[in-house]
XYZ file of C-alpha atoms in Angstrom:
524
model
C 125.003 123.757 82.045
C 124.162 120.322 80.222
C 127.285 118.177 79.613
C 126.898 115.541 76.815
C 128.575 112.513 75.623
C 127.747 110.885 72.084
C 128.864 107.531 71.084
C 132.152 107.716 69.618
C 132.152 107.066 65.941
C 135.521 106.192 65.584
C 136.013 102.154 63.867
C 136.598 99.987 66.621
C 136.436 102.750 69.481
C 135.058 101.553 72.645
C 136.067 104.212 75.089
C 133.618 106.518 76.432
C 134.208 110.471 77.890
C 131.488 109.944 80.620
C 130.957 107.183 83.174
C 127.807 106.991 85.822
C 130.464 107.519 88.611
C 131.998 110.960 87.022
C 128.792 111.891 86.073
C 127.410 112.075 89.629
C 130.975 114.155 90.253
C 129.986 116.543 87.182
C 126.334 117.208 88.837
C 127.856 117.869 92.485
C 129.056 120.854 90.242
C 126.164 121.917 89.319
C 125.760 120.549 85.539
C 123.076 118.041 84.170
C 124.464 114.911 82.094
C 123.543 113.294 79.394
C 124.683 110.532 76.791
C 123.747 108.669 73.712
C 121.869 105.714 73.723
C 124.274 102.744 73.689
C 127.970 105.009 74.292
C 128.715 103.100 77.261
C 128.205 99.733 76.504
C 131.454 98.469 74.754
C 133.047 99.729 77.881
C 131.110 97.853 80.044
C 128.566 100.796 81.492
C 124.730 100.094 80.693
C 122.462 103.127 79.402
C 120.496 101.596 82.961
C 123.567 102.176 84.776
C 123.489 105.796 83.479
C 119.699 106.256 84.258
C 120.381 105.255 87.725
C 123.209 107.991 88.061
C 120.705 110.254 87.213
C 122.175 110.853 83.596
C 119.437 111.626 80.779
C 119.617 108.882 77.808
C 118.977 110.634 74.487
C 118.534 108.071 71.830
C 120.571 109.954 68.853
C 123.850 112.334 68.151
C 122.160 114.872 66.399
C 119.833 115.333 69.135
C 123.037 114.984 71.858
C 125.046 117.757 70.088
C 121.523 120.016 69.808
C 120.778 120.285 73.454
C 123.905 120.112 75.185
C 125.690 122.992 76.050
C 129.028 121.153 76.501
C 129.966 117.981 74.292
C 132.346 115.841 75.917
C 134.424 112.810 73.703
C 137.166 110.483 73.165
C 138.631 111.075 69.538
C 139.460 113.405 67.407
C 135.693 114.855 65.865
C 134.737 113.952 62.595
C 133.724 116.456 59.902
C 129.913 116.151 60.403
C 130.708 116.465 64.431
C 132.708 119.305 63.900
C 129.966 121.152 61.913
C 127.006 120.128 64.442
C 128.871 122.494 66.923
C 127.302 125.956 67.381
C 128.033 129.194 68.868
C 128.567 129.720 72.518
C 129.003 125.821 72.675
C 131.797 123.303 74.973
C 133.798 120.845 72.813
C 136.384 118.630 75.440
C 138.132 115.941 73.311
C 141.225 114.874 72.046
C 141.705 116.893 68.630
C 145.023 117.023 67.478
C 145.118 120.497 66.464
C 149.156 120.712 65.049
C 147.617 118.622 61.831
C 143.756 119.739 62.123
C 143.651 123.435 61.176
C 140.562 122.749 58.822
C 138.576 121.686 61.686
C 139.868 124.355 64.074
C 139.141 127.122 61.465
C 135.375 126.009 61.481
C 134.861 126.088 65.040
C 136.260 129.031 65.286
C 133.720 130.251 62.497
C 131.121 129.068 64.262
C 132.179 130.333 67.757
C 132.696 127.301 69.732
C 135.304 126.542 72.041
C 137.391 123.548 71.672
C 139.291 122.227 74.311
C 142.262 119.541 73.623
C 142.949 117.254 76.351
C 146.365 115.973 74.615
C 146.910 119.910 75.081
C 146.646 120.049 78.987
C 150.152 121.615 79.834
C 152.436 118.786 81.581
C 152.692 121.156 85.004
C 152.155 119.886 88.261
C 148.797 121.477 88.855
C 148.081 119.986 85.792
C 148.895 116.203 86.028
C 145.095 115.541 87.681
C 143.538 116.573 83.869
C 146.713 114.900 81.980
C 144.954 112.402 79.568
C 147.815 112.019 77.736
C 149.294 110.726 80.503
C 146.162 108.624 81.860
C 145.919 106.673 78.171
C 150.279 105.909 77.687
C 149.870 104.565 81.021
C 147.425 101.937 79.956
C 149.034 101.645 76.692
C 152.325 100.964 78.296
C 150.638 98.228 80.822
C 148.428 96.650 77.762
C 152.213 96.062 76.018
C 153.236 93.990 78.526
C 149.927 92.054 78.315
C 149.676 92.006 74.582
C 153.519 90.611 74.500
C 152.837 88.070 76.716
C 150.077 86.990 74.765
C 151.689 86.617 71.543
C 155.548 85.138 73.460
C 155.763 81.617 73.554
C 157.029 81.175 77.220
C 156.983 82.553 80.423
C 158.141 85.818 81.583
C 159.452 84.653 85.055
C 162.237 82.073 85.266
C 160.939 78.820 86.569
C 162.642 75.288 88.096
C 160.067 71.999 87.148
C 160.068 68.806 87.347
C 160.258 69.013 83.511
C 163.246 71.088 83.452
C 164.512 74.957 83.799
C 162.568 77.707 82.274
C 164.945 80.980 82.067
C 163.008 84.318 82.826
C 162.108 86.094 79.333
C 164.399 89.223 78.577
C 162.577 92.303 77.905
C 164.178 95.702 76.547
C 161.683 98.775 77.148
C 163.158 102.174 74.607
C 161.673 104.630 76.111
C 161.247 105.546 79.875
C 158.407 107.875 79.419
C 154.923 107.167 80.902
C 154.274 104.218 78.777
C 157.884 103.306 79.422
C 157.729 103.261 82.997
C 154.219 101.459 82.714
C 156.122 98.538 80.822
C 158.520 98.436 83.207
C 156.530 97.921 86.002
C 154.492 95.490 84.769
C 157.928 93.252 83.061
C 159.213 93.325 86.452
C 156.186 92.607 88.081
C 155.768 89.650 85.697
C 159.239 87.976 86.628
C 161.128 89.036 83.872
C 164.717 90.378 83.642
C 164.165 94.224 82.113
C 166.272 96.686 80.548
C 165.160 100.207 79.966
C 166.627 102.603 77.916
C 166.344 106.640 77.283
C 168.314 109.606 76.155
C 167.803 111.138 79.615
C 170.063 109.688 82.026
C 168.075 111.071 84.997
C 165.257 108.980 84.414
C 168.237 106.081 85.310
C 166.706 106.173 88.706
C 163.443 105.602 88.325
C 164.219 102.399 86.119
C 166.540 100.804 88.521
C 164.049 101.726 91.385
C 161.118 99.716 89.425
C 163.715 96.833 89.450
C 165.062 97.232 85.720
C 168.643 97.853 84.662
C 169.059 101.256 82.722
C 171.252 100.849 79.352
C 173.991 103.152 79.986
C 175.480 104.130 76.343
C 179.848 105.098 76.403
C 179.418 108.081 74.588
C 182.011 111.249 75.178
C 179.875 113.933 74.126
C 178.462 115.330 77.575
C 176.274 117.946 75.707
C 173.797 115.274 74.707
C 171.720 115.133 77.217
C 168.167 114.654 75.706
C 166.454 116.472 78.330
C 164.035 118.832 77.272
C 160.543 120.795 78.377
C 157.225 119.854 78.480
C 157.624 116.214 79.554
C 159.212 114.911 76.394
C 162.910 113.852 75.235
C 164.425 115.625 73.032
C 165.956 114.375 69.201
C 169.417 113.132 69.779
C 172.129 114.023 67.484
C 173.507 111.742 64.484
C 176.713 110.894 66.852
C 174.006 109.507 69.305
C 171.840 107.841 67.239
C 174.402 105.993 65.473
C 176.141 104.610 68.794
C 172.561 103.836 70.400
C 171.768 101.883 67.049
C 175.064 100.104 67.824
C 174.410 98.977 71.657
C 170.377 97.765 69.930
C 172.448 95.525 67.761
C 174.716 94.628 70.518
C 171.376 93.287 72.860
C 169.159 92.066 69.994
C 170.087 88.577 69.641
C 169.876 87.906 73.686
C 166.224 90.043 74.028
C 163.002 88.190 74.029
C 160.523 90.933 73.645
C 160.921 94.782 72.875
C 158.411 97.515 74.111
C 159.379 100.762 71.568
C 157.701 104.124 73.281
C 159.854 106.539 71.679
C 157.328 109.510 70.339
C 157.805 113.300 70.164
C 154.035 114.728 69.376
C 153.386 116.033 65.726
C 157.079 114.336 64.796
C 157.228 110.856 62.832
C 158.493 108.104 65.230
C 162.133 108.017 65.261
C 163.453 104.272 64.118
C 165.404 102.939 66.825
C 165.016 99.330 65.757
C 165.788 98.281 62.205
C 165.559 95.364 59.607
C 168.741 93.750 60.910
C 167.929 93.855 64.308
C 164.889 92.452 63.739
C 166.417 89.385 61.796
C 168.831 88.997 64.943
C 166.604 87.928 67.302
C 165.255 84.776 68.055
C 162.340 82.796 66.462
C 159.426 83.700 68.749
C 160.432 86.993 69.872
C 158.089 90.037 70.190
C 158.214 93.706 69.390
C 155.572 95.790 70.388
C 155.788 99.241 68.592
C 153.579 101.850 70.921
C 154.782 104.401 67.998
C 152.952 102.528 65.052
C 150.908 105.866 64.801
C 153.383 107.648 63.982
C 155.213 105.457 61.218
C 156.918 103.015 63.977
C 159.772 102.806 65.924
C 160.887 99.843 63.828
C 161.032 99.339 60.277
C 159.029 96.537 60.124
C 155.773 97.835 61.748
C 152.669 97.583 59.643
C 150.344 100.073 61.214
C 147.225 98.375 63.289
C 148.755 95.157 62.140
C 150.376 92.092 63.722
C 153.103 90.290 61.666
C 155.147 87.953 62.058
C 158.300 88.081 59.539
C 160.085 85.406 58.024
C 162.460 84.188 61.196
C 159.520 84.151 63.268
C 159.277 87.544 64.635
C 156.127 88.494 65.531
C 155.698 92.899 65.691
C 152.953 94.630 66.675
C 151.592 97.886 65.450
C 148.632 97.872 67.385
C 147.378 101.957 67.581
C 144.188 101.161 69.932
C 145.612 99.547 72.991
C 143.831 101.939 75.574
C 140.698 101.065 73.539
C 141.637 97.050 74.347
C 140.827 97.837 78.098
C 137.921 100.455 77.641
C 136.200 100.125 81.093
C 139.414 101.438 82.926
C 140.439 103.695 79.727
C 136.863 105.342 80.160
C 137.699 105.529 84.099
C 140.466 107.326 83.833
C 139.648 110.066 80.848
C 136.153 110.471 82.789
C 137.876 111.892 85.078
C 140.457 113.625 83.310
C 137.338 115.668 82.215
C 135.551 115.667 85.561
C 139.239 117.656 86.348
C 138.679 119.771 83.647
C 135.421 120.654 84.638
C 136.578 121.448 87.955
C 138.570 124.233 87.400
C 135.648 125.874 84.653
C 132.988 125.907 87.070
C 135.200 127.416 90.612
C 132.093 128.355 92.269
C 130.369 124.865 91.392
C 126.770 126.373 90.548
C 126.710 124.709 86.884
C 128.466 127.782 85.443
C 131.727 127.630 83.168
C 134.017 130.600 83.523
C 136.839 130.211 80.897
C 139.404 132.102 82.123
C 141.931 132.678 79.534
C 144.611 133.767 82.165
C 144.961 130.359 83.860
C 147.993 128.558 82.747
C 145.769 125.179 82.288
C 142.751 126.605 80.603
C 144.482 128.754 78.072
C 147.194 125.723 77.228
C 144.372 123.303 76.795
C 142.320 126.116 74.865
C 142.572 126.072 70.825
C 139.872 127.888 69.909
C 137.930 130.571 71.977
C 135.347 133.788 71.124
C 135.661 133.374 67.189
C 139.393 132.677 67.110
C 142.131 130.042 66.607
C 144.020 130.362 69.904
C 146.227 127.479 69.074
C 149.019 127.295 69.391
C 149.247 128.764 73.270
C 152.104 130.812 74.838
C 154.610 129.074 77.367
C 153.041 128.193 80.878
C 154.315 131.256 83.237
C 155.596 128.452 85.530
C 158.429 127.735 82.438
C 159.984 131.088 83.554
C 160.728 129.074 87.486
C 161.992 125.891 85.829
C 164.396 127.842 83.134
C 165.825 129.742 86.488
C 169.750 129.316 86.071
C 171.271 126.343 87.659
C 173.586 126.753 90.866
C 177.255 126.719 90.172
C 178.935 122.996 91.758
C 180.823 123.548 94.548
C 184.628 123.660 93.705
C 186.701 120.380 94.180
C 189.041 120.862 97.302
C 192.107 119.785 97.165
C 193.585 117.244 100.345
C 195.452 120.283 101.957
C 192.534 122.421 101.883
C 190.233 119.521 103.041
C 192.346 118.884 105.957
C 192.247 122.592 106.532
C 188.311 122.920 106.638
C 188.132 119.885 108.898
C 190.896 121.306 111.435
C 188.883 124.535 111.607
C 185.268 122.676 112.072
C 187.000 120.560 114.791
C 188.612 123.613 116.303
C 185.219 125.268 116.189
C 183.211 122.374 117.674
C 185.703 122.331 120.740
C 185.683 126.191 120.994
C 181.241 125.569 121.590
C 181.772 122.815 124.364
C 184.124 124.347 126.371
C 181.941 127.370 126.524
C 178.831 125.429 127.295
C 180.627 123.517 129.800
C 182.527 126.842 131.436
C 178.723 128.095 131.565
C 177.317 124.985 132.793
C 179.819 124.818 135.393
C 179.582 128.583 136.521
C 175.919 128.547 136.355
C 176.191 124.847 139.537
C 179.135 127.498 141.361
C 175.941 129.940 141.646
C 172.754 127.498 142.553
C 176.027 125.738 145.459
C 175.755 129.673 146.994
C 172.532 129.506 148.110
C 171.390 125.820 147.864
C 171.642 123.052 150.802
C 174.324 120.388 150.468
C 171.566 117.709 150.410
C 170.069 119.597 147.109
C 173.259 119.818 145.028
C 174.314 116.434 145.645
C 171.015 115.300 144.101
C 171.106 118.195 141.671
C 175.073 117.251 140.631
C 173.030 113.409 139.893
C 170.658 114.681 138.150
C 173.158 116.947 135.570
C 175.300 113.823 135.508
C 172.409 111.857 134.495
C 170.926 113.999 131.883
C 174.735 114.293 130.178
C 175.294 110.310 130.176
C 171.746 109.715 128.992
C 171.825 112.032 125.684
C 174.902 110.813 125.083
C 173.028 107.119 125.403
C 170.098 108.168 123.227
C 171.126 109.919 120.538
C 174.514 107.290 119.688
C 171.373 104.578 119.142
C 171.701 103.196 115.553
C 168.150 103.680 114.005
C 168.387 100.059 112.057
C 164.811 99.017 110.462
C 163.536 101.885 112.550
C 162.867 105.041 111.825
C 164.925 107.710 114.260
C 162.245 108.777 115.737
C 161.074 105.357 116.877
C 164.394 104.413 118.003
C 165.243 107.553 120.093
C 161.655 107.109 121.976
C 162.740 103.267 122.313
C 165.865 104.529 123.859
C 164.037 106.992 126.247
C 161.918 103.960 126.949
C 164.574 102.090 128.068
C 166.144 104.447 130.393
C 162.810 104.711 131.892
C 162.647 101.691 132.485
C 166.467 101.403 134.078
C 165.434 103.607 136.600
C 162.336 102.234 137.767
C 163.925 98.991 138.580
C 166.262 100.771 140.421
C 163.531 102.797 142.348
C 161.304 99.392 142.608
C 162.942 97.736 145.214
C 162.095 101.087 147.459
C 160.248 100.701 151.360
C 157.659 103.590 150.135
C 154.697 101.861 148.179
C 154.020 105.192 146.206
C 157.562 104.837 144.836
C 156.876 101.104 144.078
C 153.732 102.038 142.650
C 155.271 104.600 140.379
C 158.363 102.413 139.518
C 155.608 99.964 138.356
C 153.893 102.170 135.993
C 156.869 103.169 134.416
C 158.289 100.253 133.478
C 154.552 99.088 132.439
C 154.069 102.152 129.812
C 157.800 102.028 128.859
C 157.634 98.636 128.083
C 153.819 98.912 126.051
C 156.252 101.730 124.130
C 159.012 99.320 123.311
C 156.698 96.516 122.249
C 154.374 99.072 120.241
C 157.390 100.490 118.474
C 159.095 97.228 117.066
C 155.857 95.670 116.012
C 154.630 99.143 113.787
C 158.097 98.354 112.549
C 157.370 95.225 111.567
C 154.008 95.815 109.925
C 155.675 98.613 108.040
C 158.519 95.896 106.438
C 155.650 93.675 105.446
C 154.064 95.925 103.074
C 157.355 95.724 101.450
C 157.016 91.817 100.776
C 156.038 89.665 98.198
C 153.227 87.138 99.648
C-alpha cells in the first residue's frame, strides 16, 4: 500500500509523521512512501533528502490525500482533511476523539479508518508505538531548557573568583513521563530537585534520578492516587488542601517550577495558585506543561509567556515538542513505523486490521462504517487487577526465636547426615582401596571441604559474585601450583607454571572488567 504524509497545517507546526530514515523502514514492509512538497523542511529533512530515500515528492495535499492509501500526520485533522478521506482509506494521527465526535462521525460515514496514536493502550507490548509517551518526554526535557532560558542564573552551584553562586532550586509536580524527563535533565544540569506526585511508588524512581521526593504527612492511607492506564488519579479535597499547604510551604525557597499534572479529556487540576506565585522570588520561573488544558497555575495565559508584577515569569507554552521538531519527527516516525509493524505481519505491503489485538482495537476509533471509540479494556487489565497477596503476619519475639531455633535445628539435622554419609561412604572406598590411595584421597576430601568453605565466605565488594568466586578459585589455583613448583619432575613444573600463568591472566582480567564497569558510572 502507499503511505502518505502531507504538510501539517497546523499554525506554527513543524513536526512531520514521516522521516527518510522511517520511510526506508516502512518500504522494507512492503509499502511505497510519499510526502508533500516542503513537509519536512521546518524539521530539518529536505524534499532531496526524501527523494534519495526513495520517497515520491507530490507537490500538493489534495493530490497526497487522493493517491495514498494510508495518510499518516502529526495533529489533530482539520475539517477539509477530514472530508478528503475516502472509503477503504488509513488515517494514523493524533485526533483527540473524547472532544471530536463531529469528525469521527464523518469518517465513519465515509468508511475510513482512523487510528489515534494518543489512543495506543499504555501496555508493555505497547510502549514501542506510545507517542504520547515519545512527545511528554521531549516536552518534559524542552522545560528544563525553556526554564533555563528565561532564569537569570545558573542551575548548578558554582565557587568564582567573583563570589558563590548557589545551585538553582527546582520543584517538578508531577512524576509522570514529562516529570521524570524534567527531572533528569534538573539534575543533570546541577540543580537541587524536588519532585512531587500523588503516587508514592514513583518515590523511587525520583530519588534514583538524584531528586528528593516531597513526602506529604497525611493520615488517610486510602489516598493513594494510583490508578490504570498510566495516569494518577484525582486526589480527594483532604489531599488537595494539605498538598496546596506543603506548595506554600516550598514556594518562597524554589527557583523554578515544572507543573505536569494532566489527566486526558479533564481540565488541568491547579496545584499552584495566585499566592504562591506572589511568594516566590523576583526572577523565578514556572513552566506550566498543562497550559492546554487551562494550567496548572492560575496565572497561565495559554501559548503565552508572562511575567507578573513581582517578576515572575510563567510559561504556557502548548508546542514545546514542536520547539525541537527534528527529534519530535524522529521519534513519532517511528511511533508509526511501530504501528505499521504490527498491520502488515507478513510484511508484503498489506494491512490486516485485526480488531482482536489489544493494540489495534485500543488505538482504533473508527473502523468498517462505525464509531468504535471508545474501546473495551485491554484483556491484559484482567492480569494486573489479579488480587494482591495477603502480607505476611508480624511475628511476635517468642515466635521469632521459635522459627529460628527450628531452622537452626534443621540446618544441623542436614550436616550431620551429609557428614554420617560422607564418612560411611570413605569406611567403604578404605575396604578395598590401598593405604597409599586413601591417604591422598582423605587430602583431597580435606581439601575440597576447607576450600568451599574459602570460596564461598569471599565478600563480593565492587565485584559481582560471580567474578569474585572465580577470583577465589583463581587463587587457590594458584596456592597450589607454588606448592607443586618447586617439584624434581619438569612436567609438574611445567604444569605448576601454567596454572599460576592462566590463574593469574583470570585475576588481572577480573579486577580490571571491574574497573571499566565503575567508570561508566562517573562523571568525566
Amino acid at each position: 500500500m502507499k503511505i502518505g504524509t502531507p504538510k501539517e497545517v497546523h499554525e506554527g507546526e513543524a513536526r512531520v509523521a514521516m522521516t527518510p530514515e522511517s520511510a526506508q523502514a516502512l518500504q522494507k514492509l512492503g509499502h511505497e512512501c510519499a510526502i508533500e512538497a516542503g513537509a519536512g523542511e521546518k524539521a530539518g529533512f529536505s524534499d532531496a533528502d526524501y527523494k534519495a530515500a526513495g520517497v515520491e515528492v507530490i507537490k500538493t495535499a489534495a493530490a497526497l490525500w487522493k493517491t495514498c492509501d494510508i495518510v499518516a500526520k502529526v495533529r489533530v485533522p482539520t475539517d477539509t482533511e477530514v472530508k478528503r478521506l475516502r472509503e477503504g482509506q488509513t488515517l494514523i494521527s493524533f485526533f483527540n476523539p473524547a472532544e471530536n465526535e463531529k469528525h469521527m462521525k464523518m469518517a465513519a460515514e465515509k468508511g475510513a479508518t482512523v487510528i489515534a496514536m494518543e489512543m495506543v493502550p499504555r501496555i508493555s507490548r505497547a510502549q514501542k508505538m506510545d507517542a504520547l509517551s515519545s512527545m511528554a518526554n521531549i516536552a518534559g526535557y524542552r522545560a528544563v531548557i525553556e526554564a533555563g532560558n528565561n532564569f537569570g542564573r545558573f542551575f548548578t552551584g558554582q565557587v568564582t573568583a567573583a563570589g558563590k553562586v548557589p545551585p538553582a532550586k527546582v520543584l517538578v509536580v508531577g512524576a509522570g513521563v514529562a516529570g521524570l524527563a524534567a527531572i533528569g535533565t534538573s539534575t543533570s544540569l546541577g540543580a537541587i530537585t524536588y519532585a512531587f506526585d500523588v503516587r508514592p511508588e514513583v518515590a523511587e524512581q525520583i530519588e534514583s534520578m538524584g531528586a528528593e521526593f516531597v513526602f506529604l504527612d497525611f493520615a488517610d492511607e486510602t489516598q493513594d492516587g494510583a490508578s490504570t492506564g498510566g495516569y494518577a488519579a484525582p486526589s480527594s479535597p483532604e489531599f488537595q488542601a494539605k498538598q496546596l499547604e506543603k506548595f506554600r510551604e516550598m514556594a518562597p525557597d524554589i527557583d523554578i517550577v515544572i507543573t505536569t499534572a494532566l489527566i486526558p479529556n479533564r481540565p488541568a487540576p491547579k496545584l499552584w495558585t495566585k499566592d504562591m506565585v506572589e511568594m516566590m522570588k523576583p526572577g523565578s520561573v514556572i513552566i506550566d506543561l498543562a497550559a492546554e488544558r487551562g494550567g496548572n497555575c492560575d496565572l497561565t495565559v495559554k501559548d503565552e509567556k508572562i511575567v507578573t508584577d513581582n517578576g515572575v515569569t510563567i510559561v504556557g507554552y502548548t508546542d514545546f515538542p514542536s520547539r525541537m521538531a527534528t527529534q519530535s519527527s524522529t521519534l513519532y516516525s517511528t511511533n508509526i513505523r511501530h504501528m505499521m509493524t504490527d498491520l502488515t505481519p507478513e510484511k508484503d505491503g498489506v494491512v490486516v486490521h485485526d480488531m482482536e489485538d489489544d493494540v489495534i482495537r485500543g488505538a482504533t476509533v473508527t473502523h468498517g462504517g462505525e464509531v468504535t471509540y471508545p474501546p473495551p479494556p485491554p484483556k491484559v487489565q484482567a492480569i494486573a487487577a489479579a488480587p494482591k497477596k495477603e502480607a505476611p503476619k508480624e511475628l511476635t519475639p517468642e515466635e521469632k526465636k521459635a522459627q529460628e531455633l527450628a531452622a537452626f535445628k534443621k540446618q544441623t539435622t542436614q550436616q550431620v547426615g551429609l557428614l554420617a554419609a560422607g564418612g560411611f561412604l570413605v569406611l567403604l572406598v578404605g575396604t578395598v582401596a590401598p593405604a597409599s590411595f586413601m591417604q591422598h584421597f582423605i587430602v583431597f576430601l580435606l581439601s575440597v571441604f576447607v576450600g568451599f568453605q574459602v570460596i564461598w565466605n569471599v565478600s563480593h565488594s565492587l565485584h559481582t559474585p560471580l567474578m569474585a568466586v572465580t577470583n577465589a578459585i583463581s587463587s587457590i589455583i594458584i596456592l597450589g601450583a607454588l606448592i607443586q613448583i618447586g617439584s624434581s619432575s619438569y612436567l609438574i613444573t611445567l604444569l605448576a607454571g601454567v596454572g599460576i600463568f592462566m590463574a593469574a591472566i583470570n585475576i588481572f582480567g577480573g579486577f580490571l572488567v571491574t574497573r571499566r564497569m565503575l567508570a561508566m558510572f562517573q562523571k568525566s
